[in-house]
Amino acid sequence: KNVVDPDEIVATHGADAIRWFMLSDSPPERDLPWSEAGIEGCARFVQRLWRLFGQYDAAATGEDMALDRKRDQTVAAAAEDIEALGFNKAVARIYELTNATEKAAPSASRSAAIRTILLLVAPMMPHLAEEAWAALGQPGLIAEAAWPVVDPALLVDDEVTIAVQHM
């Protein structure tokens, strides 16, 4: 009798939150320890994304090179993680990009990051993604949209921090 009733959880938190929890919590080769607190956190993240998607501004101007770099590095790394079935790693990268995007000032770069996050979460949160895609006025279905394109120049860090110890 260690079975969790999925109907009750889907009714409470939604299918996307459950799918996000299952992908984020552990690698696919390990058992998933079910956690009510974990699923509630994922449900809050779904709501957080919905609010962020509502801040998309197609007419925004201005650049944020640090956010552009973070966006493209996240897309490249998440693509590699998904290809290697490391969904929990891809999810962690999406959390990092979401945090950076929320902190960024309004700009064209921020709107591009919001759209990119939407494309990145689409395979993992299809219901939220399709609703948000339509709300943003994007054509067609997000399931048919192309994966975000990466600028190879943005994958290289301009700065490197080196720790130096004085003797």
CSV table of N, CA and C in Angstrom, one decimal:
chain,number,residue,atom,x,y,z
A,1,LYS,N,0.8,-1.2,0.0
A,1,LYS,CA,0.0,0.0,0.0
A,1,LYS,C,0.9,1.3,0.0
A,2,ASN,N,1.9,1.3,-0.8
A,2,ASN,CA,2.7,2.4,-0.9
A,2,ASN,C,2.5,3.2,-2.2
A,3,VAL,N,1.3,3.2,-2.7
A,3,VAL,CA,0.9,3.8,-4.0
A,3,VAL,C,0.3,5.2,-3.7
A,4,VAL,N,0.7,6.1,-4.5
A,4,VAL,CA,0.1,7.5,-4.4
A,4,VAL,C,-0.9,7.6,-5.5
A,5,ASP,N,-2.1,8.1,-5.1
A,5,ASP,CA,-3.2,8.2,-6.1
A,5,ASP,C,-3.0,9.4,-7.0
A,6,PRO,N,-2.7,9.2,-8.3
A,6,PRO,CA,-2.3,10.3,-9.2
A,6,PRO,C,-3.5,11.2,-9.4
A,7,ASP,N,-4.7,10.7,-9.4
A,7,ASP,CA,-5.9,11.6,-9.7
A,7,ASP,C,-6.0,12.7,-8.7
A,8,GLU,N,-5.8,12.4,-7.5
A,8,GLU,CA,-6.0,13.3,-6.4
A,8,GLU,C,-4.9,14.4,-6.5
A,9,ILE,N,-3.7,14.0,-6.8
A,9,ILE,CA,-2.5,14.9,-6.9
A,9,ILE,C,-2.7,15.8,-8.2
A,10,VAL,N,-3.1,15.2,-9.3
A,10,VAL,CA,-3.4,16.0,-10.5
A,10,VAL,C,-4.4,17.0,-10.3
A,11,ALA,N,-5.5,16.6,-9.6
A,11,ALA,CA,-6.6,17.6,-9.3
A,11,ALA,C,-6.1,18.7,-8.4
A,12,THR,N,-5.2,18.5,-7.5
A,12,THR,CA,-4.7,19.5,-6.6
A,12,THR,C,-3.6,20.4,-7.2
A,13,HIS,N,-2.6,19.7,-7.9
A,13,HIS,CA,-1.4,20.5,-8.3
A,13,HIS,C,-1.3,20.6,-9.8
A,14,GLY,N,-2.0,19.8,-10.6
A,14,GLY,CA,-1.9,19.8,-12.1
A,14,GLY,C,-0.9,18.9,-12.6
A,15,ALA,N,-1.1,18.4,-13.8
A,15,ALA,CA,-0.2,17.4,-14.4
A,15,ALA,C,1.2,18.0,-14.7
A,16,ASP,N,1.3,19.2,-15.0
A,16,ASP,CA,2.6,19.8,-15.3
A,16,ASP,C,3.5,19.9,-14.1
A,17,ALA,N,2.9,20.2,-12.9
A,17,ALA,CA,3.7,20.3,-11.7
A,17,ALA,C,4.2,18.9,-11.3
A,18,ILE,N,3.4,17.9,-11.5
A,18,ILE,CA,3.8,16.5,-11.2
A,18,ILE,C,4.9,16.1,-12.1
A,19,ARG,N,4.7,16.4,-13.4
A,19,ARG,CA,5.8,16.0,-14.4
A,19,ARG,C,7.1,16.7,-14.1
A,20,TRP,N,7.0,18.0,-13.7
A,20,TRP,CA,8.2,18.8,-13.4
A,20,TRP,C,8.9,18.2,-12.2
A,21,PHE,N,8.1,17.8,-11.2
A,21,PHE,CA,8.7,17.2,-10.0
A,21,PHE,C,9.4,15.9,-10.3
A,22,MET,N,8.8,15.1,-11.1
A,22,MET,CA,9.3,13.8,-11.5
A,22,MET,C,10.6,13.9,-12.3
A,23,LEU,N,10.7,14.9,-13.1
A,23,LEU,CA,11.9,15.2,-13.9
A,23,LEU,C,13.0,15.9,-13.1
A,24,SER,N,12.6,16.7,-12.1
A,24,SER,CA,13.6,17.5,-11.4
A,24,SER,C,14.2,16.8,-10.3
A,25,ASP,N,13.6,15.9,-9.7
A,25,ASP,CA,14.0,15.4,-8.4
A,25,ASP,C,15.2,14.4,-8.4
A,26,SER,N,15.3,13.6,-9.5
A,26,SER,CA,16.4,12.6,-9.5
A,26,SER,C,16.6,12.1,-10.9
A,27,PRO,N,17.8,11.6,-11.2
A,27,PRO,CA,18.0,11.0,-12.5
A,27,PRO,C,17.1,9.9,-12.8
A,28,PRO,N,16.9,9.6,-14.1
A,28,PRO,CA,15.9,8.5,-14.4
A,28,PRO,C,16.3,7.1,-14.0
A,29,GLU,N,17.6,6.9,-13.7
A,29,GLU,CA,18.0,5.5,-13.3
A,29,GLU,C,17.7,5.3,-11.8
A,30,ARG,N,17.3,6.3,-11.0
A,30,ARG,CA,17.1,6.1,-9.6
A,30,ARG,C,15.6,6.2,-9.3
A,31,ASP,N,15.2,5.6,-8.2
A,31,ASP,CA,13.8,5.7,-7.8
A,31,ASP,C,13.5,7.1,-7.3
A,32,LEU,N,12.3,7.5,-7.5
A,32,LEU,CA,11.8,8.8,-7.1
A,32,LEU,C,11.2,8.8,-5.7
A,33,PRO,N,11.9,9.4,-4.8
A,33,PRO,CA,11.3,9.5,-3.4
A,33,PRO,C,10.2,10.6,-3.5
A,34,TRP,N,8.9,10.2,-3.3
A,34,TRP,CA,7.8,11.1,-3.3
A,34,TRP,C,7.8,12.0,-2.2
A,35,SER,N,7.6,13.3,-2.4
A,35,SER,CA,7.6,14.3,-1.4
A,35,SER,C,6.5,15.3,-1.6
A,36,GLU,N,5.6,15.4,-0.6
A,36,GLU,CA,4.5,16.4,-0.8
A,36,GLU,C,5.1,17.8,-0.8
A,37,ALA,N,6.1,18.1,-0.1
A,37,ALA,CA,6.7,19.4,-0.1
A,37,ALA,C,7.4,19.7,-1.5
A,38,GLY,N,7.9,18.6,-2.1
A,38,GLY,CA,8.6,18.8,-3.4
A,38,GLY,C,7.5,19.1,-4.5
A,39,ILE,N,6.4,18.4,-4.4
A,39,ILE,CA,5.4,18.6,-5.4
A,39,ILE,C,4.7,20.0,-5.2
A,40,GLU,N,4.6,20.4,-4.0
A,40,GLU,CA,4.1,21.8,-3.7
A,40,GLU,C,5.0,22.9,-4.2
A,41,GLY,N,6.3,22.6,-4.1
A,41,GLY,CA,7.3,23.6,-4.6
A,41,GLY,C,7.3,23.6,-6.1
A,42,CYS,N,7.1,22.5,-6.8
A,42,CYS,CA,7.0,22.5,-8.2
A,42,CYS,C,5.7,23.2,-8.7
A,43,ALA,N,4.6,23.0,-7.9
A,43,ALA,CA,3.4,23.8,-8.3
A,43,ALA,C,3.6,25.3,-8.1
A,44,ARG,N,4.3,25.7,-7.1
A,44,ARG,CA,4.6,27.1,-7.0
A,44,ARG,C,5.5,27.6,-8.2
A,45,PHE,N,6.4,26.8,-8.6
A,45,PHE,CA,7.2,27.2,-9.8
A,45,PHE,C,6.4,27.3,-11.0
A,46,VAL,N,5.4,26.4,-11.2
A,46,VAL,CA,4.5,26.6,-12.4
A,46,VAL,C,3.8,27.9,-12.3
A,47,GLN,N,3.4,28.3,-11.2
A,47,GLN,CA,2.7,29.6,-11.0
A,47,GLN,C,3.7,30.8,-11.3
A,48,ARG,N,4.9,30.6,-10.8
A,48,ARG,CA,6.0,31.6,-11.0
A,48,ARG,C,6.3,31.8,-12.5
A,49,LEU,N,6.3,30.7,-13.2
A,49,LEU,CA,6.5,30.8,-14.7
A,49,LEU,C,5.4,31.5,-15.3
A,50,TRP,N,4.2,31.2,-15.0
A,50,TRP,CA,3.0,31.8,-15.6
A,50,TRP,C,3.1,33.3,-15.4
A,51,ARG,N,3.5,33.7,-14.2
A,51,ARG,CA,3.6,35.2,-13.9
A,51,ARG,C,4.7,35.8,-14.8
A,52,LEU,N,5.8,35.1,-14.9
A,52,LEU,CA,6.9,35.5,-15.7
A,52,LEU,C,6.5,35.6,-17.2
A,53,PHE,N,5.8,34.6,-17.7
A,53,PHE,CA,5.4,34.6,-19.1
A,53,PHE,C,4.5,35.8,-19.4
A,54,GLY,N,3.7,36.2,-18.4
A,54,GLY,CA,2.9,37.4,-18.5
A,54,GLY,C,3.6,38.7,-18.6
A,55,GLN,N,4.9,38.7,-18.3
A,55,GLN,CA,5.8,39.9,-18.4
A,55,GLN,C,6.5,40.0,-19.8
A,56,TYR,N,6.2,39.1,-20.7
A,56,TYR,CA,6.8,39.1,-22.0
A,56,TYR,C,6.3,40.4,-22.7
A,57,ASP,N,7.3,41.1,-23.3
A,57,ASP,CA,6.9,42.3,-24.1
A,57,ASP,C,7.6,42.3,-25.4
A,58,ALA,N,6.9,42.0,-26.5
A,58,ALA,CA,7.4,41.9,-27.8
A,58,ALA,C,8.0,43.2,-28.3
A,59,ALA,N,7.6,44.3,-27.7
A,59,ALA,CA,8.0,45.6,-28.2
A,59,ALA,C,9.2,46.2,-27.4
A,60,ALA,N,9.7,45.4,-26.4
A,60,ALA,CA,10.7,45.9,-25.5
A,60,ALA,C,12.0,46.2,-26.3
A,61,THR,N,12.8,47.1,-25.8
A,61,THR,CA,14.1,47.5,-26.5
A,61,THR,C,15.2,47.4,-25.4
A,62,GLY,N,16.4,47.4,-25.9
A,62,GLY,CA,17.5,47.4,-25.0
A,62,GLY,C,18.1,46.0,-24.9
A,63,GLU,N,19.4,46.0,-24.6
A,63,GLU,CA,20.2,44.7,-24.5
A,63,GLU,C,20.7,44.5,-23.1
A,64,ASP,N,20.8,43.2,-22.8
A,64,ASP,CA,21.4,42.8,-21.5
A,64,ASP,C,22.3,41.7,-21.9
A,65,MET,N,23.6,42.0,-22.2
A,65,MET,CA,24.5,40.9,-22.8
A,65,MET,C,24.7,39.8,-21.8
A,66,ALA,N,24.7,40.1,-20.5
A,66,ALA,CA,24.9,39.0,-19.5
A,66,ALA,C,23.7,38.1,-19.5
A,67,LEU,N,22.5,38.6,-19.7
A,67,LEU,CA,21.4,37.7,-19.8
A,67,LEU,C,21.3,37.0,-21.1
A,68,ASP,N,21.7,37.6,-22.2
A,68,ASP,CA,21.8,36.9,-23.5
A,68,ASP,C,22.8,35.8,-23.4
A,69,ARG,N,23.9,36.0,-22.8
A,69,ARG,CA,24.9,34.9,-22.6
A,69,ARG,C,24.4,33.8,-21.7
A,70,LYS,N,23.7,34.1,-20.6
A,70,LYS,CA,23.1,33.1,-19.7
A,70,LYS,C,22.1,32.3,-20.5
A,71,ARG,N,21.3,33.0,-21.3
A,71,ARG,CA,20.2,32.3,-22.1
A,71,ARG,C,20.8,31.3,-23.0
A,72,ASP,N,21.8,31.7,-23.8
A,72,ASP,CA,22.4,30.8,-24.8
A,72,ASP,C,23.2,29.7,-24.2
A,73,GLN,N,23.9,30.0,-23.1
A,73,GLN,CA,24.6,28.9,-22.4
A,73,GLN,C,23.6,27.9,-21.8
A,74,THR,N,22.5,28.4,-21.3
A,74,THR,CA,21.4,27.5,-20.8
A,74,THR,C,20.8,26.6,-21.9
A,75,VAL,N,20.5,27.2,-23.0
A,75,VAL,CA,19.9,26.4,-24.1
A,75,VAL,C,20.9,25.3,-24.5
A,76,ALA,N,22.2,25.7,-24.7
A,76,ALA,CA,23.2,24.7,-25.2
A,76,ALA,C,23.3,23.6,-24.1
A,77,ALA,N,23.5,23.9,-22.9
A,77,ALA,CA,23.7,22.9,-21.8
A,77,ALA,C,22.4,22.1,-21.6
A,78,ALA,N,21.2,22.7,-21.6
A,78,ALA,CA,20.0,21.9,-21.4
A,78,ALA,C,19.8,21.0,-22.6
A,79,ALA,N,20.1,21.4,-23.8
A,79,ALA,CA,20.0,20.4,-24.9
A,79,ALA,C,20.9,19.2,-24.7
A,80,GLU,N,22.1,19.4,-24.3
A,80,GLU,CA,23.0,18.3,-24.0
A,80,GLU,C,22.5,17.4,-22.9
A,81,ASP,N,22.0,18.1,-21.8
A,81,ASP,CA,21.4,17.3,-20.7
A,81,ASP,C,20.2,16.4,-21.1
A,82,ILE,N,19.3,17.0,-21.9
A,82,ILE,CA,18.1,16.3,-22.3
A,82,ILE,C,18.6,15.1,-23.2
A,83,GLU,N,19.5,15.4,-24.1
A,83,GLU,CA,20.0,14.3,-25.0
A,83,GLU,C,20.6,13.2,-24.2
A,84,ALA,N,21.2,13.5,-23.1
A,84,ALA,CA,21.9,12.5,-22.3
A,84,ALA,C,20.9,11.9,-21.2
A,85,LEU,N,19.6,12.3,-21.3
A,85,LEU,CA,18.6,11.9,-20.4
A,85,LEU,C,18.8,12.4,-18.9
A,86,GLY,N,19.6,13.5,-18.8
A,86,GLY,CA,19.8,14.1,-17.5
A,86,GLY,C,18.8,15.3,-17.3
A,87,PHE,N,17.5,14.9,-17.3
A,87,PHE,CA,16.5,15.9,-17.1
A,87,PHE,C,16.6,16.7,-15.9
A,88,ASN,N,17.0,16.1,-14.8
A,88,ASN,CA,17.2,16.9,-13.5
A,88,ASN,C,18.2,18.0,-13.7
A,89,LYS,N,19.2,17.7,-14.5
A,89,LYS,CA,20.3,18.8,-14.7
A,89,LYS,C,19.7,19.9,-15.6
A,90,ALA,N,18.9,19.5,-16.6
A,90,ALA,CA,18.3,20.5,-17.5
A,90,ALA,C,17.3,21.4,-16.7
A,91,VAL,N,16.6,20.7,-15.8
A,91,VAL,CA,15.6,21.5,-14.9
A,91,VAL,C,16.4,22.5,-14.0
A,92,ALA,N,17.5,22.0,-13.5
A,92,ALA,CA,18.3,22.9,-12.6
A,92,ALA,C,18.8,24.1,-13.4
A,93,ARG,N,19.2,23.9,-14.7
A,93,ARG,CA,19.6,25.1,-15.5
A,93,ARG,C,18.4,26.0,-15.8
A,94,ILE,N,17.3,25.5,-16.0
A,94,ILE,CA,16.1,26.3,-16.3
A,94,ILE,C,15.7,27.1,-15.0
A,95,TYR,N,15.9,26.5,-13.8
A,95,TYR,CA,15.7,27.3,-12.6
A,95,TYR,C,16.7,28.5,-12.6
A,96,GLU,N,17.9,28.3,-12.9
A,96,GLU,CA,18.9,29.3,-12.9
A,96,GLU,C,18.6,30.4,-13.9
A,97,LEU,N,18.2,30.1,-15.1
A,97,LEU,CA,17.8,31.1,-16.1
A,97,LEU,C,16.6,31.8,-15.7
A,98,THR,N,15.6,31.1,-15.1
A,98,THR,CA,14.4,31.8,-14.6
A,98,THR,C,14.8,32.8,-13.5
A,99,ASN,N,15.6,32.5,-12.6
A,99,ASN,CA,16.1,33.4,-11.5
A,99,ASN,C,16.7,34.6,-12.1
A,100,ALA,N,17.7,34.4,-13.1
A,100,ALA,CA,18.4,35.5,-13.7
A,100,ALA,C,17.4,36.4,-14.5
A,101,THR,N,16.4,35.8,-15.2
A,101,THR,CA,15.5,36.6,-16.0
A,101,THR,C,14.6,37.4,-15.1
A,102,GLU,N,14.1,36.8,-14.0
A,102,GLU,CA,13.3,37.6,-13.0
A,102,GLU,C,14.0,38.8,-12.5
A,103,LYS,N,15.3,38.7,-12.2
A,103,LYS,CA,16.1,39.8,-11.7
A,103,LYS,C,16.4,40.9,-12.7
A,104,ALA,N,16.4,40.6,-14.0
A,104,ALA,CA,16.8,41.5,-15.0
A,104,ALA,C,15.8,42.6,-15.2
A,105,ALA,N,16.3,43.8,-15.6
A,105,ALA,CA,15.4,44.9,-16.0
A,105,ALA,C,14.7,44.6,-17.3
A,106,PRO,N,13.6,45.2,-17.5
A,106,PRO,CA,12.9,45.0,-18.8
A,106,PRO,C,13.7,45.4,-20.0
A,107,SER,N,13.8,44.6,-21.0
A,107,SER,CA,14.6,44.8,-22.2
A,107,SER,C,14.2,43.8,-23.2
A,108,ALA,N,14.7,44.0,-24.4
A,108,ALA,CA,14.4,43.0,-25.5
A,108,ALA,C,15.1,41.6,-25.1
A,109,SER,N,16.3,41.7,-24.4
A,109,SER,CA,17.0,40.5,-24.0
A,109,SER,C,16.1,39.8,-23.0
A,110,ARG,N,15.5,40.5,-22.1
A,110,ARG,CA,14.6,39.8,-21.0
A,110,ARG,C,13.5,39.1,-21.7
A,111,SER,N,12.8,39.8,-22.7
A,111,SER,CA,11.7,39.2,-23.4
A,111,SER,C,12.2,38.0,-24.2
A,112,ALA,N,13.4,38.0,-24.8
A,112,ALA,CA,13.9,36.9,-25.5
A,112,ALA,C,14.2,35.7,-24.5
A,113,ALA,N,14.6,36.0,-23.3
A,113,ALA,CA,14.9,35.0,-22.3
A,113,ALA,C,13.6,34.4,-21.8
A,114,ILE,N,12.5,35.2,-21.7
A,114,ILE,CA,11.2,34.7,-21.3
A,114,ILE,C,10.7,33.7,-22.3
A,115,ARG,N,10.8,34.1,-23.6
A,115,ARG,CA,10.4,33.2,-24.7
A,115,ARG,C,11.2,31.9,-24.7
A,116,THR,N,12.5,32.1,-24.5
A,116,THR,CA,13.3,30.9,-24.5
A,116,THR,C,13.0,29.9,-23.4
A,117,ILE,N,12.7,30.5,-22.2
A,117,ILE,CA,12.3,29.6,-21.0
A,117,ILE,C,11.1,28.9,-21.4
A,118,LEU,N,10.1,29.5,-22.0
A,118,LEU,CA,8.9,28.9,-22.5
A,118,LEU,C,9.2,27.7,-23.4
A,119,LEU,N,10.1,27.9,-24.4
A,119,LEU,CA,10.4,26.8,-25.3
A,119,LEU,C,11.1,25.7,-24.6
A,120,LEU,N,12.0,26.0,-23.6
A,120,LEU,CA,12.7,25.0,-22.8
A,120,LEU,C,11.8,24.1,-22.0
A,121,VAL,N,10.8,24.7,-21.4
A,121,VAL,CA,9.9,24.0,-20.5
A,121,VAL,C,8.8,23.2,-21.3
A,122,ALA,N,8.6,23.6,-22.5
A,122,ALA,CA,7.5,23.0,-23.3
A,122,ALA,C,7.5,21.5,-23.3
A,123,PRO,N,8.6,20.8,-23.5
A,123,PRO,CA,8.5,19.3,-23.5
A,123,PRO,C,8.2,18.7,-22.1
A,124,MET,N,8.5,19.5,-21.0
A,124,MET,CA,8.3,19.0,-19.7
A,124,MET,C,7.0,19.5,-19.1
A,125,MET,N,6.5,20.7,-19.5
A,125,MET,CA,5.2,21.2,-19.0
A,125,MET,C,4.4,21.6,-20.2
A,126,PRO,N,3.9,20.6,-21.0
A,126,PRO,CA,3.2,21.0,-22.2
A,126,PRO,C,1.9,21.8,-22.1
A,127,HIS,N,1.2,21.5,-21.0
A,127,HIS,CA,-0.1,22.3,-20.8
A,127,HIS,C,0.1,23.8,-20.6
A,128,LEU,N,1.0,24.0,-19.6
A,128,LEU,CA,1.4,25.4,-19.3
A,128,LEU,C,2.0,26.1,-20.6
A,129,ALA,N,2.9,25.4,-21.3
A,129,ALA,CA,3.6,26.0,-22.4
A,129,ALA,C,2.6,26.3,-23.5
A,130,GLU,N,1.6,25.5,-23.8
A,130,GLU,CA,0.7,25.8,-24.9
A,130,GLU,C,-0.2,27.0,-24.5
A,131,GLU,N,-0.7,27.0,-23.3
A,131,GLU,CA,-1.5,28.1,-22.8
A,131,GLU,C,-0.7,29.4,-22.9
A,132,ALA,N,0.5,29.4,-22.4
A,132,ALA,CA,1.4,30.6,-22.4
A,132,ALA,C,1.7,31.0,-23.9
A,133,TRP,N,2.0,30.1,-24.7
A,133,TRP,CA,2.4,30.4,-26.1
A,133,TRP,C,1.2,31.1,-26.8
A,134,ALA,N,0.0,30.6,-26.6
A,134,ALA,CA,-1.2,31.3,-27.2
A,134,ALA,C,-1.4,32.7,-26.5
A,135,ALA,N,-1.2,32.8,-25.2
A,135,ALA,CA,-1.3,34.1,-24.5
A,135,ALA,C,-0.3,35.1,-25.0
A,136,LEU,N,0.9,34.7,-25.4
A,136,LEU,CA,1.9,35.5,-26.0
A,136,LEU,C,1.7,35.9,-27.4
A,137,GLY,N,0.6,35.3,-28.0
A,137,GLY,CA,0.3,35.6,-29.4
A,137,GLY,C,1.2,35.0,-30.4
A,138,GLN,N,1.9,33.9,-30.0
A,138,GLN,CA,2.8,33.2,-30.9
A,138,GLN,C,2.0,32.3,-31.9
A,139,PRO,N,2.5,32.2,-33.1
A,139,PRO,CA,1.7,31.4,-34.1
A,139,PRO,C,1.8,29.9,-33.9
A,140,GLY,N,0.7,29.2,-34.2
A,140,GLY,CA,0.7,27.7,-34.2
A,140,GLY,C,0.8,27.2,-32.8
A,141,LEU,N,1.3,26.0,-32.7
A,141,LEU,CA,1.5,25.3,-31.4
A,141,LEU,C,3.0,25.3,-31.0
A,142,ILE,N,3.2,25.5,-29.7
A,142,ILE,CA,4.6,25.5,-29.2
A,142,ILE,C,5.3,24.1,-29.5
A,143,ALA,N,4.5,23.1,-29.5
A,143,ALA,CA,5.0,21.7,-29.8
A,143,ALA,C,5.6,21.6,-31.2
A,144,GLU,N,5.2,22.5,-32.1
A,144,GLU,CA,5.8,22.5,-33.4
A,144,GLU,C,6.8,23.6,-33.6
A,145,ALA,N,7.1,24.4,-32.6
A,145,ALA,CA,8.1,25.5,-32.7
A,145,ALA,C,9.5,24.9,-32.6
A,146,ALA,N,10.4,25.6,-33.3
A,146,ALA,CA,11.8,25.2,-33.3
A,146,ALA,C,12.5,25.4,-31.9
A,147,TRP,N,13.4,24.6,-31.6
A,147,TRP,CA,14.3,24.7,-30.4
A,147,TRP,C,15.0,26.1,-30.6
A,148,PRO,N,15.2,26.8,-29.5
A,148,PRO,CA,15.9,28.1,-29.6
A,148,PRO,C,17.3,27.9,-30.2
A,149,VAL,N,17.7,28.9,-31.0
A,149,VAL,CA,19.0,28.9,-31.7
A,149,VAL,C,20.0,29.6,-30.8
A,150,VAL,N,21.2,29.1,-30.8
A,150,VAL,CA,22.3,29.5,-29.9
A,150,VAL,C,23.3,30.3,-30.7
A,151,ASP,N,23.8,31.4,-30.2
A,151,ASP,CA,24.9,32.1,-30.8
A,151,ASP,C,26.2,31.6,-30.2
A,152,PRO,N,27.0,30.9,-31.0
A,152,PRO,CA,28.2,30.3,-30.5
A,152,PRO,C,29.1,31.3,-29.8
A,153,ALA,N,29.1,32.5,-30.2
A,153,ALA,CA,30.0,33.6,-29.6
A,153,ALA,C,29.6,33.8,-28.1
A,154,LEU,N,28.3,33.6,-27.8
A,154,LEU,CA,27.8,33.8,-26.4
A,154,LEU,C,28.1,32.6,-25.5
A,155,LEU,N,28.6,31.5,-26.1
A,155,LEU,CA,28.9,30.4,-25.2
A,155,LEU,C,30.2,30.5,-24.5
A,156,VAL,N,31.0,31.4,-25.0
A,156,VAL,CA,32.3,31.7,-24.4
A,156,VAL,C,32.3,32.8,-23.4
A,157,ASP,N,32.8,32.5,-22.2
A,157,ASP,CA,32.8,33.6,-21.1
A,157,ASP,C,33.9,34.6,-21.4
A,158,ASP,N,33.5,35.9,-21.3
A,158,ASP,CA,34.5,36.9,-21.5
A,158,ASP,C,35.5,37.1,-20.3
A,159,GLU,N,35.0,36.7,-19.1
A,159,GLU,CA,35.8,36.8,-17.9
A,159,GLU,C,36.0,35.5,-17.2
A,160,VAL,N,37.1,35.3,-16.6
A,160,VAL,CA,37.3,34.1,-15.8
A,160,VAL,C,37.9,34.6,-14.4
A,161,THR,N,37.3,34.1,-13.4
A,161,THR,CA,37.8,34.4,-12.0
A,161,THR,C,38.8,33.4,-11.6
A,162,ILE,N,40.0,33.8,-11.2
A,162,ILE,CA,41.0,32.9,-10.7
A,162,ILE,C,41.4,33.3,-9.3
A,163,ALA,N,41.3,32.3,-8.4
A,163,ALA,CA,41.6,32.5,-7.0
A,163,ALA,C,43.1,32.5,-6.8
A,164,VAL,N,43.7,33.5,-6.1
A,164,VAL,CA,45.1,33.6,-5.9
A,164,VAL,C,45.3,33.5,-4.4
A,165,GLN,N,46.2,32.7,-3.9
A,165,GLN,CA,46.5,32.6,-2.5
A,165,GLN,C,47.9,33.2,-2.3
A,166,HIS,N,47.9,34.1,-1.3
A,166,HIS,CA,49.2,34.8,-1.0
A,166,HIS,C,49.9,33.9,0.1
A,167,MET,N,51.2,33.8,0.0
A,167,MET,CA,52.0,33.0,0.9
A,167,MET,C,52.7,33.8,1.9
